[in-house]
Amino acid sequence: MNWTLEVVVVPVTDLDRAKDFYAGQLGFTVDHDTKINDEVRIIQLTPPGSGCSVVIGKGAVPDMPPGSLRGLQLIVADLKAAHAELSGRGVAVSDIQILGENPQPVPDPLDNVGFFFFTDPDGNGWAVQQISDRG
């Protein structure tokens, strides 16, 4: 039996601001933006190439403090290109960092150990890691 992770709920304060950030600055696809009434709205966004989406919303999503989510991680094949792309879109990204050592030689020294970090407008924390054969 396969167990696939399909959705992660990201707690935010302002749905429109968060939607603009995730879609406009990060380039996530807006799968749907469903407003059921003034108290219930669900927005699902998916990173390009991902099988897992993020959901932001109110009313029909778990109540969590905005900005409390940490450890979300995106995988890319080219960390330098991803860093340049997000920087060019106005996302405040950290410098590229090497965390640890590869246990064996790899074609690109950033593979597996290269990261950069950013937060969304509410402070939810994201990492971007280079894994060339999966990104």
Short mmCIF file of N, CA and C in Angstrom, two decimals:
data_model
loop_
_atom_site.label_atom_id
_atom_site.label_comp_id
_atom_site.label_asym_id
_atom_site.label_seq_id
_atom_site.Cartn_x
_atom_site.Cartn_y
_atom_site.Cartn_z
N MET A 1 0.84 -1.17 0.00
CA MET A 1 0.00 0.00 0.00
C MET A 1 0.89 1.25 0.00
N ASN A 2 0.61 2.19 -0.89
CA ASN A 2 1.32 3.47 -0.90
C ASN A 2 0.65 4.43 0.07
N TRP A 3 1.45 5.20 0.74
CA TRP A 3 0.96 6.26 1.63
C TRP A 3 1.58 7.56 1.12
N THR A 4 0.80 8.36 0.45
CA THR A 4 1.35 9.58 -0.14
C THR A 4 0.92 10.80 0.67
N LEU A 5 1.85 11.67 0.91
CA LEU A 5 1.55 12.94 1.55
C LEU A 5 1.06 13.88 0.46
N GLU A 6 -0.15 14.36 0.58
CA GLU A 6 -0.76 15.17 -0.47
C GLU A 6 -0.96 16.64 -0.10
N VAL A 7 -1.18 16.93 1.20
CA VAL A 7 -1.50 18.30 1.60
C VAL A 7 -0.85 18.61 2.95
N VAL A 8 -0.30 19.82 3.06
CA VAL A 8 0.18 20.35 4.32
C VAL A 8 -0.55 21.68 4.54
N VAL A 9 -1.16 21.84 5.69
CA VAL A 9 -1.86 23.09 6.01
C VAL A 9 -0.84 24.07 6.58
N VAL A 10 -0.81 25.27 6.01
CA VAL A 10 0.11 26.32 6.43
C VAL A 10 -0.71 27.44 7.07
N PRO A 11 -0.47 27.73 8.37
CA PRO A 11 -1.27 28.75 9.05
C PRO A 11 -0.82 30.17 8.72
N VAL A 12 -1.77 30.98 8.25
CA VAL A 12 -1.47 32.36 7.87
C VAL A 12 -2.54 33.30 8.42
N THR A 13 -2.22 34.60 8.44
CA THR A 13 -3.18 35.58 8.95
C THR A 13 -4.05 36.17 7.85
N ASP A 14 -3.46 36.45 6.70
CA ASP A 14 -4.16 37.12 5.62
C ASP A 14 -4.12 36.23 4.38
N LEU A 15 -5.27 35.68 4.02
CA LEU A 15 -5.32 34.70 2.93
C LEU A 15 -4.89 35.30 1.59
N ASP A 16 -5.33 36.50 1.28
CA ASP A 16 -4.97 37.10 0.00
C ASP A 16 -3.48 37.42 -0.08
N ARG A 17 -2.92 37.93 1.02
CA ARG A 17 -1.47 38.21 1.04
C ARG A 17 -0.68 36.92 0.88
N ALA A 18 -1.10 35.86 1.59
CA ALA A 18 -0.41 34.57 1.49
C ALA A 18 -0.55 33.98 0.09
N LYS A 19 -1.75 34.08 -0.49
CA LYS A 19 -1.96 33.57 -1.85
C LYS A 19 -1.05 34.30 -2.83
N ASP A 20 -0.94 35.62 -2.69
CA ASP A 20 -0.06 36.41 -3.56
C ASP A 20 1.40 35.96 -3.41
N PHE A 21 1.81 35.69 -2.18
CA PHE A 21 3.19 35.24 -1.93
C PHE A 21 3.45 33.88 -2.56
N TYR A 22 2.59 32.91 -2.23
CA TYR A 22 2.82 31.54 -2.71
C TYR A 22 2.66 31.42 -4.23
N ALA A 23 1.68 32.08 -4.78
CA ALA A 23 1.46 32.00 -6.23
C ALA A 23 2.36 32.98 -6.98
N GLY A 24 2.35 34.23 -6.56
CA GLY A 24 3.07 35.27 -7.29
C GLY A 24 4.56 35.25 -7.11
N GLN A 25 5.03 35.06 -5.88
CA GLN A 25 6.47 35.12 -5.64
C GLN A 25 7.14 33.75 -5.72
N LEU A 26 6.48 32.72 -5.19
CA LEU A 26 7.09 31.38 -5.24
C LEU A 26 6.76 30.63 -6.52
N GLY A 27 5.70 31.04 -7.21
CA GLY A 27 5.34 30.38 -8.46
C GLY A 27 4.50 29.12 -8.29
N PHE A 28 3.88 28.94 -7.12
CA PHE A 28 3.00 27.80 -6.91
C PHE A 28 1.75 27.97 -7.77
N THR A 29 1.18 26.86 -8.23
CA THR A 29 -0.07 26.88 -8.99
C THR A 29 -1.24 26.95 -8.03
N VAL A 30 -2.20 27.82 -8.31
CA VAL A 30 -3.43 27.87 -7.51
C VAL A 30 -4.36 26.78 -8.04
N ASP A 31 -4.50 25.71 -7.28
CA ASP A 31 -5.37 24.61 -7.68
C ASP A 31 -6.83 24.99 -7.53
N HIS A 32 -7.14 25.63 -6.42
CA HIS A 32 -8.49 26.16 -6.22
C HIS A 32 -8.49 27.17 -5.10
N ASP A 33 -9.45 28.07 -5.18
CA ASP A 33 -9.70 29.08 -4.15
C ASP A 33 -11.20 29.06 -3.94
N THR A 34 -11.61 28.36 -2.90
CA THR A 34 -13.03 28.12 -2.67
C THR A 34 -13.52 28.90 -1.46
N LYS A 35 -14.44 29.80 -1.71
CA LYS A 35 -15.07 30.55 -0.63
C LYS A 35 -16.47 29.98 -0.44
N ILE A 36 -16.69 29.35 0.69
CA ILE A 36 -17.99 28.75 0.98
C ILE A 36 -18.94 29.79 1.56
N ASN A 37 -18.42 30.62 2.44
CA ASN A 37 -19.16 31.76 3.01
C ASN A 37 -18.12 32.70 3.61
N ASP A 38 -18.56 33.74 4.33
CA ASP A 38 -17.61 34.70 4.89
C ASP A 38 -16.68 34.10 5.93
N GLU A 39 -17.04 32.97 6.48
CA GLU A 39 -16.24 32.34 7.53
C GLU A 39 -15.40 31.16 7.06
N VAL A 40 -15.65 30.68 5.85
CA VAL A 40 -14.95 29.48 5.37
C VAL A 40 -14.40 29.73 3.96
N ARG A 41 -13.08 29.61 3.86
CA ARG A 41 -12.39 29.74 2.56
C ARG A 41 -11.18 28.82 2.56
N ILE A 42 -10.98 28.12 1.47
CA ILE A 42 -9.86 27.19 1.35
C ILE A 42 -9.14 27.47 0.03
N ILE A 43 -7.82 27.65 0.12
CA ILE A 43 -6.99 27.88 -1.06
C ILE A 43 -5.93 26.78 -1.08
N GLN A 44 -5.88 26.05 -2.17
CA GLN A 44 -4.86 25.00 -2.34
C GLN A 44 -3.89 25.42 -3.42
N LEU A 45 -2.59 25.33 -3.11
CA LEU A 45 -1.53 25.72 -4.03
C LEU A 45 -0.50 24.60 -4.09
N THR A 46 0.05 24.38 -5.30
CA THR A 46 1.01 23.29 -5.48
C THR A 46 2.30 23.81 -6.11
N PRO A 47 3.45 23.48 -5.49
CA PRO A 47 4.73 23.85 -6.11
C PRO A 47 4.89 23.13 -7.45
N PRO A 48 5.51 23.77 -8.44
CA PRO A 48 5.72 23.12 -9.74
C PRO A 48 6.41 21.77 -9.57
N GLY A 49 5.83 20.72 -10.15
CA GLY A 49 6.41 19.39 -10.12
C GLY A 49 6.16 18.60 -8.85
N SER A 50 5.44 19.17 -7.89
CA SER A 50 5.24 18.49 -6.61
C SER A 50 3.97 17.66 -6.59
N GLY A 51 3.99 16.58 -5.84
CA GLY A 51 2.80 15.78 -5.59
C GLY A 51 2.11 16.18 -4.31
N CYS A 52 2.68 17.14 -3.60
CA CYS A 52 2.12 17.61 -2.34
C CYS A 52 1.79 19.10 -2.46
N SER A 53 0.61 19.46 -1.99
CA SER A 53 0.15 20.85 -2.04
C SER A 53 0.17 21.46 -0.64
N VAL A 54 0.08 22.77 -0.61
CA VAL A 54 -0.17 23.47 0.65
C VAL A 54 -1.58 24.02 0.59
N VAL A 55 -2.20 24.08 1.76
CA VAL A 55 -3.53 24.66 1.90
C VAL A 55 -3.44 25.78 2.91
N ILE A 56 -3.99 26.92 2.53
CA ILE A 56 -4.18 28.03 3.45
C ILE A 56 -5.68 28.26 3.50
N GLY A 57 -6.17 28.70 4.62
CA GLY A 57 -7.61 28.89 4.69
C GLY A 57 -8.07 29.35 6.05
N LYS A 58 -9.38 29.44 6.14
CA LYS A 58 -10.00 29.74 7.43
C LYS A 58 -11.31 28.97 7.51
N GLY A 59 -11.64 28.61 8.72
CA GLY A 59 -12.92 27.92 8.94
C GLY A 59 -12.84 26.41 8.81
N ALA A 60 -12.36 25.91 7.70
CA ALA A 60 -12.37 24.47 7.45
C ALA A 60 -10.98 23.85 7.58
N VAL A 61 -10.02 24.60 8.13
CA VAL A 61 -8.67 24.08 8.31
C VAL A 61 -8.35 24.10 9.80
N PRO A 62 -7.41 23.28 10.24
CA PRO A 62 -7.05 23.29 11.65
C PRO A 62 -6.62 24.66 12.12
N ASP A 63 -6.98 25.00 13.33
CA ASP A 63 -6.62 26.29 13.91
C ASP A 63 -5.22 26.19 14.52
N MET A 64 -4.27 26.86 13.87
CA MET A 64 -2.88 26.88 14.35
C MET A 64 -2.42 28.33 14.36
N PRO A 65 -1.50 28.67 15.24
CA PRO A 65 -1.00 30.05 15.24
C PRO A 65 -0.29 30.37 13.92
N PRO A 66 -0.66 31.47 13.26
CA PRO A 66 0.02 31.85 12.03
C PRO A 66 1.53 31.98 12.26
N GLY A 67 2.29 31.47 11.31
CA GLY A 67 3.74 31.56 11.38
C GLY A 67 4.38 30.49 12.24
N SER A 68 3.61 29.53 12.73
CA SER A 68 4.16 28.53 13.66
C SER A 68 4.74 27.30 12.98
N LEU A 69 4.56 27.18 11.67
CA LEU A 69 5.04 25.99 10.97
C LEU A 69 6.50 26.16 10.57
N ARG A 70 7.31 25.17 10.87
CA ARG A 70 8.73 25.19 10.54
C ARG A 70 9.08 23.87 9.86
N GLY A 71 10.14 23.88 9.10
CA GLY A 71 10.67 22.64 8.55
C GLY A 71 10.07 22.20 7.23
N LEU A 72 9.29 23.06 6.58
CA LEU A 72 8.80 22.72 5.24
C LEU A 72 10.01 22.75 4.31
N GLN A 73 10.08 21.77 3.41
CA GLN A 73 11.28 21.67 2.58
C GLN A 73 10.93 21.38 1.13
N LEU A 74 11.52 22.17 0.25
CA LEU A 74 11.39 21.98 -1.19
C LEU A 74 12.70 21.41 -1.72
N ILE A 75 12.62 20.55 -2.72
CA ILE A 75 13.80 19.95 -3.34
C ILE A 75 13.90 20.46 -4.76
N VAL A 76 15.11 20.87 -5.15
CA VAL A 76 15.36 21.36 -6.50
C VAL A 76 16.61 20.69 -7.07
N ALA A 77 16.70 20.69 -8.38
CA ALA A 77 17.87 20.11 -9.04
C ALA A 77 19.04 21.10 -9.10
N ASP A 78 18.74 22.40 -9.08
CA ASP A 78 19.77 23.43 -9.22
C ASP A 78 19.53 24.52 -8.18
N LEU A 79 20.24 24.43 -7.07
CA LEU A 79 20.04 25.35 -5.96
C LEU A 79 20.38 26.79 -6.32
N LYS A 80 21.45 26.98 -7.07
CA LYS A 80 21.84 28.35 -7.45
C LYS A 80 20.78 29.00 -8.33
N ALA A 81 20.21 28.24 -9.26
CA ALA A 81 19.15 28.79 -10.12
C ALA A 81 17.90 29.08 -9.31
N ALA A 82 17.55 28.20 -8.38
CA ALA A 82 16.37 28.42 -7.54
C ALA A 82 16.56 29.65 -6.66
N HIS A 83 17.76 29.80 -6.11
CA HIS A 83 18.08 30.96 -5.27
C HIS A 83 17.94 32.24 -6.08
N ALA A 84 18.48 32.24 -7.29
CA ALA A 84 18.40 33.43 -8.15
C ALA A 84 16.95 33.73 -8.54
N GLU A 85 16.18 32.69 -8.83
CA GLU A 85 14.78 32.88 -9.23
C GLU A 85 13.97 33.50 -8.10
N LEU A 86 14.08 32.96 -6.90
CA LEU A 86 13.30 33.52 -5.80
C LEU A 86 13.79 34.90 -5.41
N SER A 87 15.09 35.11 -5.40
CA SER A 87 15.63 36.45 -5.12
C SER A 87 15.10 37.45 -6.13
N GLY A 88 15.07 37.05 -7.39
CA GLY A 88 14.57 37.93 -8.45
C GLY A 88 13.09 38.25 -8.32
N ARG A 89 12.36 37.39 -7.64
CA ARG A 89 10.93 37.62 -7.42
C ARG A 89 10.66 38.36 -6.11
N GLY A 90 11.73 38.80 -5.45
CA GLY A 90 11.57 39.59 -4.24
C GLY A 90 11.44 38.79 -2.95
N VAL A 91 11.73 37.49 -2.99
CA VAL A 91 11.68 36.68 -1.77
C VAL A 91 13.00 36.88 -1.02
N ALA A 92 12.90 37.17 0.28
CA ALA A 92 14.10 37.33 1.11
C ALA A 92 14.63 35.95 1.46
N VAL A 93 15.68 35.53 0.74
CA VAL A 93 16.26 34.21 0.94
C VAL A 93 17.61 34.35 1.63
N SER A 94 17.97 33.33 2.40
CA SER A 94 19.29 33.32 3.03
C SER A 94 20.36 33.05 1.97
N ASP A 95 21.60 33.18 2.35
CA ASP A 95 22.69 32.74 1.49
C ASP A 95 22.62 31.22 1.37
N ILE A 96 23.21 30.69 0.33
CA ILE A 96 23.32 29.24 0.19
C ILE A 96 24.30 28.74 1.24
N GLN A 97 23.91 27.65 1.90
CA GLN A 97 24.73 27.08 2.97
C GLN A 97 25.00 25.61 2.69
N ILE A 98 26.15 25.15 3.12
CA ILE A 98 26.49 23.73 3.06
C ILE A 98 26.32 23.19 4.48
N LEU A 99 25.44 22.20 4.62
CA LEU A 99 25.19 21.60 5.93
C LEU A 99 25.62 20.14 5.90
N GLY A 100 26.75 19.87 6.49
CA GLY A 100 27.26 18.51 6.54
C GLY A 100 28.16 18.18 5.37
N GLU A 101 28.43 16.89 5.23
CA GLU A 101 29.28 16.39 4.15
C GLU A 101 28.60 15.23 3.46
N ASN A 102 28.83 15.10 2.18
CA ASN A 102 28.35 13.93 1.46
C ASN A 102 29.21 12.73 1.86
N PRO A 103 28.60 11.58 2.11
CA PRO A 103 29.38 10.40 2.49
C PRO A 103 30.18 9.81 1.33
N GLN A 104 29.83 10.21 0.11
CA GLN A 104 30.55 9.74 -1.06
C GLN A 104 30.57 10.86 -2.10
N PRO A 105 31.47 10.80 -3.05
CA PRO A 105 31.54 11.87 -4.05
C PRO A 105 30.24 11.97 -4.86
N VAL A 106 29.87 13.22 -5.19
CA VAL A 106 28.69 13.49 -6.01
C VAL A 106 29.10 14.44 -7.12
N PRO A 107 28.35 14.43 -8.24
CA PRO A 107 28.72 15.29 -9.38
C PRO A 107 28.77 16.78 -9.04
N ASP A 108 27.88 17.23 -8.16
CA ASP A 108 27.82 18.64 -7.79
C ASP A 108 28.00 18.73 -6.27
N PRO A 109 28.92 19.55 -5.79
CA PRO A 109 29.17 19.61 -4.35
C PRO A 109 27.98 20.09 -3.52
N LEU A 110 26.98 20.70 -4.16
CA LEU A 110 25.80 21.13 -3.42
C LEU A 110 24.77 20.01 -3.25
N ASP A 111 24.90 18.93 -4.02
CA ASP A 111 23.93 17.84 -3.90
C ASP A 111 23.85 17.34 -2.46
N ASN A 112 22.64 17.23 -1.98
CA ASN A 112 22.30 16.70 -0.65
C ASN A 112 22.61 17.65 0.49
N VAL A 113 23.66 18.44 0.39
CA VAL A 113 24.11 19.26 1.52
C VAL A 113 23.91 20.76 1.31
N GLY A 114 23.46 21.18 0.12
CA GLY A 114 23.26 22.59 -0.17
C GLY A 114 21.83 23.02 0.15
N PHE A 115 21.70 24.11 0.89
CA PHE A 115 20.40 24.62 1.33
C PHE A 115 20.37 26.13 1.28
N PHE A 116 19.17 26.69 1.16
CA PHE A 116 18.91 28.07 1.55
C PHE A 116 17.54 28.11 2.21
N PHE A 117 17.25 29.21 2.88
CA PHE A 117 16.06 29.28 3.71
C PHE A 117 15.30 30.58 3.45
N PHE A 118 13.99 30.54 3.70
CA PHE A 118 13.15 31.74 3.63
C PHE A 118 11.93 31.52 4.49
N THR A 119 11.21 32.60 4.75
CA THR A 119 9.94 32.51 5.46
C THR A 119 8.86 33.18 4.63
N ASP A 120 7.62 32.76 4.86
CA ASP A 120 6.51 33.43 4.20
C ASP A 120 6.19 34.71 4.99
N PRO A 121 5.23 35.52 4.55
CA PRO A 121 4.95 36.78 5.25
C PRO A 121 4.54 36.62 6.72
N ASP A 122 4.09 35.42 7.11
CA ASP A 122 3.71 35.19 8.50
C ASP A 122 4.83 34.60 9.33
N GLY A 123 5.92 34.19 8.70
CA GLY A 123 7.03 33.61 9.43
C GLY A 123 7.12 32.10 9.39
N ASN A 124 6.25 31.43 8.60
CA ASN A 124 6.38 29.99 8.42
C ASN A 124 7.70 29.72 7.70
N GLY A 125 8.48 28.76 8.22
CA GLY A 125 9.83 28.55 7.74
C GLY A 125 9.97 27.47 6.68
N TRP A 126 10.68 27.80 5.63
CA TRP A 126 10.92 26.91 4.49
C TRP A 126 12.40 26.73 4.26
N ALA A 127 12.78 25.53 3.82
CA ALA A 127 14.15 25.24 3.37
C ALA A 127 14.06 24.79 1.92
N VAL A 128 15.11 25.08 1.17
CA VAL A 128 15.24 24.58 -0.20
C VAL A 128 16.56 23.81 -0.24
N GLN A 129 16.49 22.56 -0.68
CA GLN A 129 17.65 21.68 -0.72
C GLN A 129 17.89 21.21 -2.14
N GLN A 130 19.17 21.07 -2.51
CA GLN A 130 19.50 20.53 -3.83
C GLN A 130 19.69 19.03 -3.75
N ILE A 131 18.91 18.30 -4.52
CA ILE A 131 19.13 16.88 -4.78
C ILE A 131 18.91 16.71 -6.27
N SER A 132 19.99 16.71 -7.03
CA SER A 132 19.90 16.79 -8.49
C SER A 132 19.07 15.69 -9.12
N ASP A 133 19.16 14.48 -8.60
CA ASP A 133 18.44 13.39 -9.26
C ASP A 133 16.97 13.31 -8.86
N ARG A 134 16.51 14.16 -7.92
CA ARG A 134 15.10 14.16 -7.54
C ARG A 134 14.42 15.48 -7.82
N GLY A 135 15.16 16.55 -7.94
CA GLY A 135 14.57 17.88 -8.06
C GLY A 135 14.01 18.16 -9.42
#
